[in-house]
Short mmCIF file of C-alpha atoms in Angstrom, two decimals:
data_model
loop_
_atom_site.label_atom_id
_atom_site.label_comp_id
_atom_site.label_asym_id
_atom_site.label_seq_id
_atom_site.Cartn_x
_atom_site.Cartn_y
_atom_site.Cartn_z
CA MET A 1 0.00 0.00 0.00
CA THR A 2 1.25 3.48 -0.78
CA PRO A 3 1.42 6.10 1.98
CA ALA A 4 -1.22 8.82 1.95
CA GLY A 5 -0.43 11.37 -0.73
CA PRO A 6 -2.20 14.49 -2.00
CA ALA A 7 -5.86 14.77 -1.11
CA LEU A 8 -7.11 13.22 -4.32
CA ALA A 9 -10.57 11.74 -4.73
CA LEU A 10 -12.29 9.33 -7.10
CA LYS A 11 -14.10 11.26 -9.83
CA ARG A 12 -17.79 11.47 -9.03
CA GLY A 13 -19.85 8.79 -10.78
CA SER A 14 -16.82 6.83 -11.96
CA SER A 15 -16.74 4.00 -9.41
CA TRP A 16 -16.79 0.39 -10.56
CA ALA A 17 -20.10 -0.13 -8.75
CA ASN A 18 -21.58 2.76 -10.70
CA ALA A 19 -20.24 1.45 -14.01
CA TRP A 20 -21.58 -2.03 -13.29
CA GLN A 21 -25.04 -0.74 -12.46
CA ARG A 22 -25.08 1.27 -15.68
CA CYS A 23 -24.20 -1.91 -17.62
CA ARG A 24 -27.14 -3.70 -15.99
CA THR A 25 -29.42 -0.82 -16.94
CA VAL A 26 -28.21 -0.56 -20.56
CA ALA A 27 -28.02 -4.32 -21.30
CA PRO A 28 -29.87 -6.33 -18.64
CA GLU A 29 -29.93 -9.34 -20.96
CA ALA A 30 -26.13 -9.66 -20.71
CA PHE A 31 -25.41 -8.59 -17.11
CA ARG A 32 -26.61 -10.17 -13.85
CA ASP A 33 -26.05 -8.93 -10.32
CA ASP A 34 -22.77 -10.77 -9.95
CA ARG A 35 -21.66 -11.88 -13.42
CA VAL A 36 -21.65 -11.34 -17.15
CA LEU A 37 -23.09 -13.96 -19.48
CA ASN A 38 -21.72 -15.73 -22.52
CA LEU A 39 -23.37 -15.07 -25.89
CA TRP A 40 -23.88 -18.05 -28.18
CA ASP A 41 -26.62 -19.47 -30.37
CA ALA A 42 -28.18 -15.97 -30.37
CA ALA A 43 -28.84 -16.06 -26.60
CA TRP A 44 -27.14 -14.83 -23.45
CA ARG A 45 -26.37 -17.82 -21.22
CA ALA A 46 -25.40 -18.14 -17.57
CA ASP A 47 -22.89 -20.91 -18.17
CA GLY A 48 -19.21 -21.10 -17.44
CA ARG A 49 -17.32 -20.83 -14.18
CA VAL A 50 -16.76 -17.22 -13.06
CA LEU A 51 -13.35 -16.66 -11.52
CA PRO A 52 -12.54 -13.75 -9.19
CA ALA A 53 -10.84 -10.73 -10.74
CA THR A 54 -9.51 -7.38 -9.59
CA SER A 55 -8.88 -4.09 -11.36
CA PRO A 56 -5.23 -3.21 -12.01
CA VAL A 57 -6.14 0.39 -11.17
CA ASP A 58 -6.38 -0.07 -7.41
CA GLY A 59 -7.25 -3.69 -6.64
CA THR A 60 -11.02 -3.14 -6.68
CA PRO A 61 -12.84 -6.47 -7.21
CA VAL A 62 -14.39 -6.58 -10.70
CA THR A 63 -16.32 -9.23 -12.55
CA GLY A 64 -14.21 -11.97 -14.07
CA PRO A 65 -14.88 -13.87 -17.31
CA PRO A 66 -17.36 -16.78 -17.20
CA ARG A 67 -15.05 -19.52 -18.45
CA LEU A 68 -16.61 -22.23 -20.58
CA ASP A 69 -15.43 -25.80 -20.96
CA GLY A 70 -14.35 -27.18 -24.31
CA THR A 71 -17.56 -29.13 -24.92
CA THR A 72 -19.72 -26.03 -24.57
CA ALA A 73 -17.33 -24.05 -26.76
CA HIS A 74 -17.76 -26.63 -29.54
CA ARG A 75 -21.53 -26.27 -29.24
CA ALA A 76 -21.16 -22.50 -29.53
CA VAL A 77 -19.04 -22.84 -32.68
CA ARG A 78 -21.52 -25.22 -34.30
CA ALA A 79 -24.34 -22.78 -33.55
CA SER A 80 -22.26 -19.97 -35.06
CA LEU A 81 -21.97 -21.97 -38.28
CA ASP A 82 -25.77 -22.08 -38.50
CA GLN A 83 -25.85 -18.30 -38.02
CA HIS A 84 -23.17 -17.92 -40.67
CA ARG A 85 -25.11 -19.90 -43.26
CA ALA A 86 -28.07 -17.58 -42.79
CA TRP A 87 -26.18 -14.30 -42.47
CA ARG A 88 -24.08 -14.75 -45.59
CA HIS A 89 -27.28 -14.48 -47.65
CA VAL A 90 -28.47 -11.27 -45.97
CA PRO A 91 -28.27 -8.49 -48.60
CA LEU A 92 -25.41 -6.05 -48.17
CA PRO A 93 -27.67 -2.98 -47.68
CA GLU A 94 -29.30 -4.70 -44.70
CA ARG A 95 -25.94 -5.75 -43.26
CA ARG A 96 -24.70 -2.19 -43.67
CA ALA A 97 -27.78 -0.79 -41.93
CA ARG A 98 -27.40 -3.14 -38.96
CA VAL A 99 -23.71 -2.37 -38.54
CA ALA A 100 -24.45 1.36 -38.81
CA ALA A 101 -27.09 1.05 -36.08
CA THR A 102 -24.56 -0.78 -33.91
CA LEU A 103 -22.06 2.05 -34.36
CA ASP A 104 -24.69 4.59 -33.36
CA ALA A 105 -25.37 2.58 -30.19
CA LEU A 106 -21.66 2.32 -29.37
CA ALA A 107 -21.30 6.08 -29.84
CA ARG A 108 -24.24 6.74 -27.50
CA HIS A 109 -22.57 4.66 -24.79
CA ARG A 110 -19.03 5.93 -25.47
CA GLU A 111 -18.44 7.18 -21.93
CA LEU A 112 -19.52 3.93 -20.27
CA LEU A 113 -17.44 1.79 -22.63
CA ALA A 114 -14.40 4.00 -21.92
CA LEU A 115 -14.97 3.82 -18.17
CA LEU A 116 -15.06 0.02 -18.35
CA LEU A 117 -11.72 0.09 -20.18
CA VAL A 118 -10.24 2.20 -17.38
CA TRP A 119 -11.34 -0.20 -14.65
CA GLU A 120 -10.71 -3.46 -16.48
CA ILE A 121 -7.38 -2.82 -18.20
CA GLY A 122 -6.10 0.40 -16.62
CA LYS A 123 -6.28 2.75 -19.61
CA PRO A 124 -6.02 6.47 -18.83
CA TRP A 125 -9.25 8.25 -19.70
CA ARG A 126 -7.94 9.97 -22.85
CA LEU A 127 -6.73 6.68 -24.31
CA ALA A 128 -9.85 4.78 -23.27
CA GLN A 129 -12.03 7.26 -25.15
CA ALA A 130 -9.71 7.07 -28.15
CA ASP A 131 -10.03 3.27 -28.19
CA VAL A 132 -13.81 3.54 -28.46
CA ASP A 133 -13.64 6.33 -31.03
CA ARG A 134 -11.20 4.48 -33.27
CA ALA A 135 -13.49 1.46 -33.32
CA VAL A 136 -16.54 3.51 -34.30
CA ASP A 137 -14.81 5.84 -36.76
CA GLY A 138 -12.80 3.01 -38.30
CA VAL A 139 -15.83 0.86 -39.07
CA ARG A 140 -17.73 3.88 -40.47
CA TRP A 141 -14.94 4.16 -43.04
CA TYR A 142 -15.71 0.61 -44.17
CA LEU A 143 -19.44 1.35 -44.35
CA ASP A 144 -18.70 4.12 -46.85
CA GLY A 145 -16.58 1.95 -49.14
CA ILE A 146 -17.81 -1.60 -48.61
CA ASP A 147 -19.61 -1.90 -51.98
CA GLY A 148 -16.38 -1.57 -53.93
CA MET A 149 -14.44 -3.74 -51.50
CA LEU A 150 -16.88 -6.64 -51.95
CA GLU A 151 -17.02 -6.60 -55.75
CA GLU A 152 -16.52 -10.19 -57.00
CA ARG A 153 -16.10 -11.37 -53.41
CA SER A 154 -18.23 -13.58 -51.14
CA PRO A 155 -18.25 -14.55 -47.46
CA LEU A 156 -16.20 -17.48 -46.21
CA ASP A 157 -17.65 -20.97 -45.74
CA GLY A 158 -17.58 -20.65 -41.95
CA PRO A 159 -17.45 -18.01 -39.21
CA VAL A 160 -14.37 -16.00 -38.34
CA SER A 161 -12.83 -16.86 -34.96
CA ASN A 162 -11.13 -14.04 -33.03
CA ILE A 163 -8.61 -14.49 -30.23
CA ALA A 164 -7.13 -11.16 -29.21
CA SER A 165 -4.98 -9.67 -26.47
CA TRP A 166 -6.53 -7.48 -23.79
CA ASN A 167 -4.97 -4.12 -24.62
CA TYR A 168 -7.32 -2.84 -27.36
CA PRO A 169 -10.75 -4.47 -26.92
CA MET A 170 -12.57 -1.86 -28.98
CA SER A 171 -10.25 -0.47 -31.67
CA VAL A 172 -8.76 -3.87 -32.55
CA LEU A 173 -11.21 -6.63 -31.55
CA VAL A 174 -14.65 -5.00 -31.85
CA HIS A 175 -13.47 -3.13 -34.95
CA ALA A 176 -12.43 -6.40 -36.60
CA MET A 177 -15.63 -8.20 -35.55
CA LEU A 178 -17.88 -5.56 -37.07
CA VAL A 179 -15.96 -5.47 -40.35
CA GLN A 180 -16.07 -9.27 -40.52
CA ALA A 181 -19.85 -9.21 -40.02
CA LEU A 182 -20.25 -6.41 -42.56
CA ALA A 183 -18.42 -8.62 -45.07
CA GLY A 184 -21.04 -11.35 -44.57
CA ASN A 185 -19.55 -13.59 -41.90
CA ALA A 186 -20.79 -14.75 -38.54
CA VAL A 187 -18.22 -13.92 -35.87
CA VAL A 188 -16.89 -15.80 -32.84
CA ALA A 189 -14.68 -14.06 -30.25
CA LYS A 190 -13.01 -15.09 -27.03
CA THR A 191 -12.77 -12.51 -24.26
CA PRO A 192 -9.12 -11.93 -23.28
CA THR A 193 -8.18 -13.75 -20.10
CA ASP A 194 -6.55 -10.70 -18.49
CA GLY A 195 -9.32 -8.12 -18.85
CA GLY A 196 -11.99 -6.40 -20.89
CA VAL A 197 -14.89 -8.82 -20.43
CA ALA A 198 -17.47 -6.21 -19.34
CA CYS A 199 -16.55 -3.77 -22.12
CA LEU A 200 -16.73 -6.49 -24.75
CA THR A 201 -19.97 -7.86 -23.33
CA LEU A 202 -21.62 -4.44 -23.49
CA ALA A 203 -20.39 -3.84 -27.05
CA CYS A 204 -21.60 -7.26 -28.19
CA ALA A 205 -24.96 -6.77 -26.46
CA LEU A 206 -25.50 -3.57 -28.42
CA ALA A 207 -24.52 -5.35 -31.66
CA ALA A 208 -26.67 -8.42 -30.96
CA ARG A 209 -29.71 -6.18 -30.48
CA GLU A 210 -29.23 -5.03 -34.07
CA GLY A 211 -29.22 -8.63 -35.28
CA LEU A 212 -25.50 -9.09 -35.89
CA PRO A 213 -24.47 -12.78 -35.70
CA LEU A 214 -21.91 -12.54 -32.89
CA THR A 215 -20.73 -15.18 -30.43
CA LEU A 216 -18.77 -14.08 -27.35
CA VAL A 217 -17.34 -16.71 -25.02
CA SER A 218 -14.79 -16.81 -22.22
CA GLY A 219 -12.27 -19.45 -21.27
CA THR A 220 -8.63 -20.41 -21.23
CA GLY A 221 -6.78 -20.81 -24.48
CA GLY A 222 -5.96 -24.42 -23.71
CA GLU A 223 -9.60 -25.29 -23.11
CA LEU A 224 -11.13 -23.34 -25.99
CA SER A 225 -8.43 -23.62 -28.65
CA PRO A 226 -9.69 -26.95 -30.07
CA ALA A 227 -13.04 -25.28 -30.78
CA LEU A 228 -11.92 -21.77 -31.74
CA VAL A 229 -8.87 -22.76 -33.81
CA ARG A 230 -9.14 -26.37 -34.92
CA ALA A 231 -12.89 -26.88 -35.34
CA PRO A 232 -13.77 -27.62 -39.00
CA GLU A 233 -16.67 -25.16 -38.78
CA ILE A 234 -14.27 -22.20 -38.44
CA GLY A 235 -13.55 -20.44 -41.74
CA CYS A 236 -10.75 -18.15 -40.55
CA VAL A 237 -8.73 -17.57 -37.39
CA SER A 238 -7.71 -14.03 -36.41
CA PHE A 239 -5.20 -13.94 -33.55
CA VAL A 240 -3.49 -11.03 -31.77
CA GLY A 241 -1.13 -11.92 -28.96
CA GLY A 242 2.24 -13.26 -27.89
CA ARG A 243 4.63 -15.42 -29.86
CA ASP A 244 4.40 -18.51 -27.67
CA THR A 245 0.64 -18.86 -28.01
CA GLY A 246 0.73 -17.59 -31.56
CA ALA A 247 3.24 -20.25 -32.59
CA ALA A 248 0.88 -22.98 -31.44
CA VAL A 249 -2.02 -21.37 -33.31
CA ALA A 250 0.16 -20.97 -36.42
CA THR A 251 1.07 -24.65 -36.37
CA ALA A 252 -2.58 -25.65 -36.06
CA VAL A 253 -3.93 -23.45 -38.85
CA THR A 254 -1.08 -24.31 -41.20
CA ASP A 255 -1.59 -28.04 -40.65
CA LEU A 256 -5.30 -27.61 -41.33
CA GLY A 257 -4.82 -25.29 -44.31
CA LYS A 258 -7.12 -22.80 -42.59
CA ARG A 259 -7.20 -19.12 -43.49
CA HIS A 260 -5.50 -17.06 -40.78
CA ILE A 261 -4.35 -13.64 -39.58
CA LEU A 262 -1.83 -13.96 -36.75
CA GLU A 263 -0.38 -10.76 -35.31
CA GLN A 264 2.35 -11.38 -32.72
CA GLU A 265 4.75 -9.19 -30.84
CA GLY A 266 8.21 -8.11 -31.96
CA LEU A 267 10.92 -5.88 -30.55
CA ASN A 268 10.17 -2.59 -32.31
CA THR A 269 13.27 -0.39 -32.45
CA TRP A 270 14.20 3.27 -33.00
CA GLY A 271 17.61 3.88 -34.58
CA ILE A 272 19.62 7.11 -34.23
CA TRP A 273 22.34 7.69 -36.85
CA ASP A 274 23.96 10.94 -38.09
CA PHE A 275 21.12 12.90 -36.54
CA SER A 276 20.77 16.44 -35.17
CA ASP A 277 17.05 17.36 -34.85
CA TRP A 278 16.90 16.67 -31.12
CA ASP A 279 13.96 18.97 -30.38
CA THR A 280 11.76 16.78 -32.59
CA LEU A 281 12.88 13.65 -30.75
CA THR A 282 12.24 15.27 -27.36
CA ALA A 283 8.70 16.12 -28.40
CA VAL A 284 7.85 12.57 -29.46
CA ILE A 285 9.30 10.66 -26.46
CA PRO A 286 6.30 11.12 -24.10
CA ARG A 287 3.88 9.89 -26.78
CA LEU A 288 5.91 6.70 -27.11
CA PHE A 289 4.95 5.87 -23.50
CA ASP A 290 1.19 6.01 -24.12
CA TYR A 291 -0.55 3.26 -22.16
CA GLY A 292 2.73 2.27 -20.57
CA LYS A 293 4.03 0.88 -23.89
CA GLN A 294 1.46 -1.92 -23.70
CA ARG A 295 0.95 -1.73 -27.45
CA CYS A 296 2.04 -3.92 -30.33
CA THR A 297 3.54 -0.83 -32.00
CA ALA A 298 5.39 0.49 -28.92
CA TYR A 299 9.10 1.33 -29.22
CA PRO A 300 10.97 -0.14 -26.22
CA ARG A 301 14.46 -0.13 -27.84
CA PHE A 302 16.68 2.76 -28.93
CA VAL A 303 19.79 1.93 -30.94
CA VAL A 304 22.06 4.97 -30.79
CA GLN A 305 25.27 5.89 -32.60
CA ARG A 306 27.87 6.06 -29.84
CA ARG A 307 29.21 9.49 -30.77
CA LEU A 308 25.64 10.87 -30.40
CA PHE A 309 24.93 9.30 -27.01
CA ASP A 310 25.43 12.48 -24.98
CA ALA A 311 23.13 14.46 -27.30
CA PHE A 312 20.57 11.65 -27.19
CA LEU A 313 20.51 11.72 -23.38
CA THR A 314 20.14 15.50 -23.38
CA ALA A 315 17.05 15.13 -25.56
CA TYR A 316 15.63 11.95 -24.02
CA LEU A 317 15.93 12.40 -20.26
CA PRO A 318 14.05 15.72 -19.89
CA ALA A 319 11.21 14.24 -21.92
CA VAL A 320 10.89 11.00 -19.97
CA ARG A 321 10.96 12.96 -16.70
CA THR A 322 7.73 14.73 -17.72
CA LEU A 323 5.68 11.51 -17.78
CA ARG A 324 2.56 11.60 -15.62
CA VAL A 325 1.70 8.36 -13.84
CA GLY A 326 -1.19 7.49 -11.55
CA HIS A 327 -4.72 6.31 -10.86
CA PRO A 328 -6.71 7.12 -14.03
CA LEU A 329 -9.74 8.29 -12.03
CA ALA A 330 -8.02 10.21 -9.20
CA VAL A 331 -8.92 13.90 -9.36
CA ASP A 332 -8.28 16.98 -7.24
CA ALA A 333 -12.01 17.36 -6.52
CA PRO A 334 -14.90 14.95 -7.20
CA ASP A 335 -16.26 17.04 -10.09
CA ALA A 336 -12.90 17.91 -11.64
CA PRO A 337 -12.10 16.68 -15.17
CA TYR A 338 -10.47 13.29 -15.61
CA PRO A 339 -6.70 13.55 -15.03
CA ALA A 340 -4.33 13.97 -17.98
CA LEU A 341 -2.00 11.00 -17.56
CA ASP A 342 0.52 9.30 -19.82
CA LEU A 343 0.19 5.94 -18.15
CA GLY A 344 -1.67 4.17 -15.38
CA PRO A 345 -0.99 0.62 -14.20
CA VAL A 346 0.23 -2.30 -16.25
CA ILE A 347 -2.30 -5.07 -16.77
CA ASN A 348 -1.86 -6.74 -13.36
CA ALA A 349 0.41 -7.08 -10.34
CA ALA A 350 2.02 -10.23 -11.74
CA LYS A 351 3.15 -8.35 -14.84
CA ALA A 352 4.46 -5.51 -12.69
CA LYS A 353 6.52 -7.98 -10.65
CA GLU A 354 7.85 -9.61 -13.81
CA LEU A 355 9.07 -6.25 -15.12
CA HIS A 356 10.60 -5.26 -11.76
CA ASP A 357 12.41 -8.60 -11.62
CA GLN A 358 13.69 -8.31 -15.20
CA VAL A 359 15.02 -4.82 -14.56
CA ALA A 360 16.71 -5.85 -11.29
CA ASP A 361 18.29 -8.89 -12.92
CA ALA A 362 19.57 -6.86 -15.89
CA VAL A 363 21.15 -4.26 -13.57
CA ASP A 364 22.72 -6.99 -11.42
CA ARG A 365 24.38 -8.33 -14.58
CA GLY A 366 25.71 -5.05 -15.90
CA ALA A 367 22.94 -2.90 -17.38
CA VAL A 368 23.29 0.76 -16.44
CA PRO A 369 20.19 2.60 -15.18
CA LEU A 370 19.77 5.86 -17.07
CA HIS A 371 16.38 6.79 -15.63
CA ARG A 372 14.10 5.50 -12.88
CA GLY A 373 10.73 7.12 -12.35
CA SER A 374 9.67 7.83 -8.78
CA ALA A 375 6.32 7.02 -7.20
CA ALA A 376 6.70 10.19 -5.15
CA GLY A 377 5.26 12.31 -7.94
CA ALA A 378 2.55 9.87 -9.03
CA ARG A 379 -1.16 10.65 -8.62
CA PHE A 380 -2.55 8.02 -6.26
CA LEU A 381 -5.49 7.92 -3.91
CA PRO A 382 -4.45 7.80 -0.25
CA GLY A 383 -3.75 4.22 0.76
CA GLN A 384 -4.64 2.67 -2.59
CA ASP A 385 -3.18 -0.61 -3.84
CA THR A 386 -0.35 0.25 -6.26
CA SER A 387 0.96 -3.28 -6.89
CA ALA A 388 0.22 -3.10 -10.64
CA TYR A 389 2.12 0.16 -11.24
CA VAL A 390 5.57 0.34 -12.83
CA GLN A 391 7.37 3.67 -12.97
CA PRO A 392 9.20 4.29 -16.28
CA VAL A 393 12.71 2.84 -16.39
CA THR A 394 15.49 3.20 -18.96
CA LEU A 395 18.52 0.87 -19.04
CA LEU A 396 21.73 1.08 -21.06
CA ASN A 397 23.07 -2.12 -22.63
CA PRO A 398 21.00 -4.92 -21.01
CA PRO A 399 22.89 -8.24 -21.05
CA ARG A 400 22.29 -10.28 -24.17
CA SER A 401 20.82 -13.14 -22.15
CA SER A 402 18.19 -10.85 -20.61
CA PRO A 403 14.63 -10.86 -22.01
CA LEU A 404 14.98 -7.08 -22.12
CA HIS A 405 17.63 -7.47 -24.83
CA HIS A 406 15.73 -9.61 -27.33
CA ALA A 407 12.00 -9.51 -26.44
CA GLU A 408 9.28 -6.90 -26.09
CA PRO A 409 8.78 -6.04 -22.38
CA PHE A 410 5.18 -4.84 -22.89
CA GLY A 411 5.58 -2.25 -20.19
CA PRO A 412 7.25 1.15 -19.55
CA VAL A 413 10.83 -0.15 -19.76
CA ASP A 414 13.15 1.32 -22.39
CA THR A 415 16.55 -0.07 -23.30
CA VAL A 416 19.37 1.71 -25.13
CA VAL A 417 22.09 -0.03 -27.14
CA LEU A 418 25.14 1.84 -28.44
CA VAL A 419 26.69 1.06 -31.83
CA ASP A 420 29.62 2.32 -33.90
CA THR A 421 28.85 1.15 -37.44
CA GLU A 422 25.83 0.88 -39.69
CA ALA A 423 26.20 -2.90 -39.64
CA GLU A 424 25.98 -2.87 -35.85
CA LEU A 425 22.98 -0.57 -36.03
CA LEU A 426 21.13 -2.98 -38.30
CA ALA A 427 22.07 -6.01 -36.23
CA ALA A 428 20.82 -4.36 -33.05
CA MET A 429 17.60 -3.18 -34.70
CA ASN A 430 16.96 -6.72 -35.91
CA ALA A 431 17.55 -8.34 -32.52
CA SER A 432 14.22 -10.15 -32.55
CA ASN A 433 13.06 -12.36 -35.38
CA GLY A 434 10.96 -9.71 -37.09
CA ALA A 435 8.95 -6.75 -35.86
CA LEU A 436 5.87 -4.76 -36.78
CA VAL A 437 7.31 -1.22 -36.87
CA ALA A 438 10.65 0.57 -36.67
CA THR A 439 12.01 4.10 -37.10
CA VAL A 440 15.34 5.57 -38.15
CA SER A 441 16.18 9.15 -37.21
CA THR A 442 18.83 10.45 -39.59
CA ASP A 443 19.38 13.81 -41.25
CA ASP A 444 20.26 12.31 -44.63
CA PRO A 445 17.37 10.91 -46.74
CA ALA A 446 19.84 8.78 -48.68
CA THR A 447 21.03 7.15 -45.45
CA PHE A 448 17.44 6.37 -44.52
CA GLY A 449 16.80 4.96 -47.96
CA ARG A 450 19.82 2.69 -47.63
CA LEU A 451 19.08 1.45 -44.10
CA ALA A 452 15.29 1.11 -44.08
CA PRO A 453 15.02 -1.87 -46.49
CA GLN A 454 17.45 -3.84 -44.31
CA ILE A 455 15.37 -3.49 -41.13
CA ARG A 456 13.14 -6.48 -40.42
CA ALA A 457 10.02 -4.48 -39.66
CA PHE A 458 6.87 -4.14 -41.74
CA LYS A 459 6.65 -0.35 -41.45
CA VAL A 460 9.74 1.84 -41.10
CA GLY A 461 9.38 5.55 -40.33
CA HIS A 462 11.87 8.31 -41.13
CA GLY A 463 12.12 10.13 -37.81
CA VAL A 464 8.46 9.49 -36.94
CA PRO A 465 6.73 6.63 -35.13
CA ARG A 466 4.68 4.19 -37.20
CA SER A 467 1.34 2.78 -36.10
CA ARG A 468 -0.95 -0.12 -36.86
CA GLY A 469 -3.28 1.78 -39.17
CA ASP A 470 -6.68 0.45 -40.21
CA ARG A 471 -7.76 2.54 -43.18
CA ASP A 472 -5.63 3.62 -46.10
CA GLU A 473 -2.56 1.56 -45.28
CA LEU A 474 -2.13 -2.18 -44.95
CA PHE A 475 -0.49 -3.72 -41.89
CA GLY A 476 1.56 -6.82 -41.25
CA GLY A 477 4.92 -7.92 -39.95
CA HIS A 478 8.17 -9.73 -40.72
CA GLY A 479 9.50 -12.96 -39.29
CA ALA A 480 7.80 -14.33 -36.18
CA SER A 481 5.86 -11.09 -35.64
CA TRP A 482 3.20 -12.08 -38.17
CA ARG A 483 1.75 -15.11 -39.93
CA GLY A 484 -0.93 -15.22 -42.60
CA ALA A 485 -2.89 -12.49 -44.33
CA PHE A 486 -2.02 -8.82 -44.02
CA VAL A 487 -4.83 -6.46 -43.02
CA GLY A 488 -5.67 -2.75 -42.99
CA GLY A 489 -7.78 -0.89 -45.49
CA GLU A 490 -9.40 -3.08 -48.14
CA LEU A 491 -7.14 -6.00 -47.21
CA LEU A 492 -9.03 -6.46 -43.93
CA VAL A 493 -12.12 -7.26 -46.01
CA ARG A 494 -10.22 -9.40 -48.48
CA ALA A 495 -8.73 -11.43 -45.63
CA VAL A 496 -12.20 -12.58 -44.53
CA THR A 497 -13.86 -13.08 -47.93
CA ARG A 498 -13.35 -15.25 -50.98
CA GLY A 499 -12.21 -13.73 -54.25
CA PRO A 500 -11.51 -15.10 -57.71
CA ALA A 501 -10.29 -18.68 -58.00
CA GLY A 502 -6.59 -19.04 -57.30
CA GLU A 503 -6.33 -15.68 -55.54
CA ARG A 504 -3.40 -15.30 -53.19
CA LEU A 505 -3.68 -12.72 -50.45
CA PRO A 506 -0.76 -10.48 -49.50
CA GLY A 507 0.85 -11.81 -46.35
CA ASN A 508 3.35 -14.16 -44.76
CA PHE A 509 2.45 -17.69 -45.89
CA PRO A 510 4.45 -20.82 -46.67
CA ASP A 511 5.58 -20.46 -50.27
CA HIS A 512 3.40 -23.33 -51.47
CA GLN A 513 0.20 -22.24 -49.77
CA LEU A 514 -2.62 -20.58 -51.68
CA MET A 515 -5.37 -19.15 -49.52
CA PRO A 516 -8.49 -21.36 -49.67
#
């Protein structure tokens, strides 16, 4: 427990109890007094074993996911196939109208959805609202252009199965589900084990009211994977998560010849070479810590030309010292605006301990601490549980055997590696087997043009961070960071529909494999 700090208070009307009661009022079919329900076969069902859960924000007990067994999950998938066979014949104008009505409902309940994201996964208020807005605005873009995207295309033979990480329930998972349904598919989704069940349940309740063929179930990956990945009824598997789980999913879908979209983490890196625009770098550093770097496109590694290290520190350290950390709902007075924070907690206390242990081990074996944030300046309620909070840390040269050297920490821990040659720069930027994004800051466009193609990342920025992107630009990854079809823009629709015979989708596939 943290000692009593400034006289902060919980924002009026933002308690978990208040949010839960609002869920029960908005969608009583999906929420009971003490649990959420699973949605399958077009009905909300009180099945599954509900496990206890707490909010990473301050340890408040919240409702955990109602975990199904494998047998029930198979029944849910079979029922989804029946929905799929009916939905695929619904005319596109009607599908568009139902998705549009769903978006209107999500927009009406924007504040409640965002508040659930704060409590369940610790998002600061600004980022929680942005997650909801990106889902709604992103799918509206598809509504406007779906006619052209579906020319000479048809739905798959079975529903799309979605297994996603907890960090972006709305702008990644709900966004994908609605586009998949718009394209003519029934949709199955598993709630992430670590958080987001109430937000997803509310979103799916609003969509189900408009007649969208959604299935939402909870359970462990080991228990549900045979149904959600291997079941013959499934037409496509969309996975967002870690490499260990993703590798198992990749093996299964490849063996079965099943269409798939597998986004996995990679060590995204930012290279500094022959560079002088330090004010620009200083300005971008705080944004790179949004949501505590719990993003697939976060940049936890800086690879810096040794002769520029002093200038890099002069630009980097003042910026990282401005980061605002704390309880996302702690305000100076009950009616004050939500606090403007850069990061709240990480996803749970276990993850916080893992990061603390990794940092301590790296320092014990030679890494040099360049920055350690202090809890003294954080915005906490007096006496609150802070076990899921990690203050920003920056280490120089973590040992090569440390996970911080070769893997994504998924938390507010930066590492810096110094290099002397371009070859060393490229080797350090390619430390993991593929990544999603990378950036090179260099004054010379020719240098960027020479280095960028040699970096094993799907998107490489010139002095600017790259992002996932869902509209005009496709998205994918290199190496172990991605398997299967690329998405973004029209490709997200193409990935979950059938085109002309023999079509091969852009993506990372075995050379012999044509998409079915």
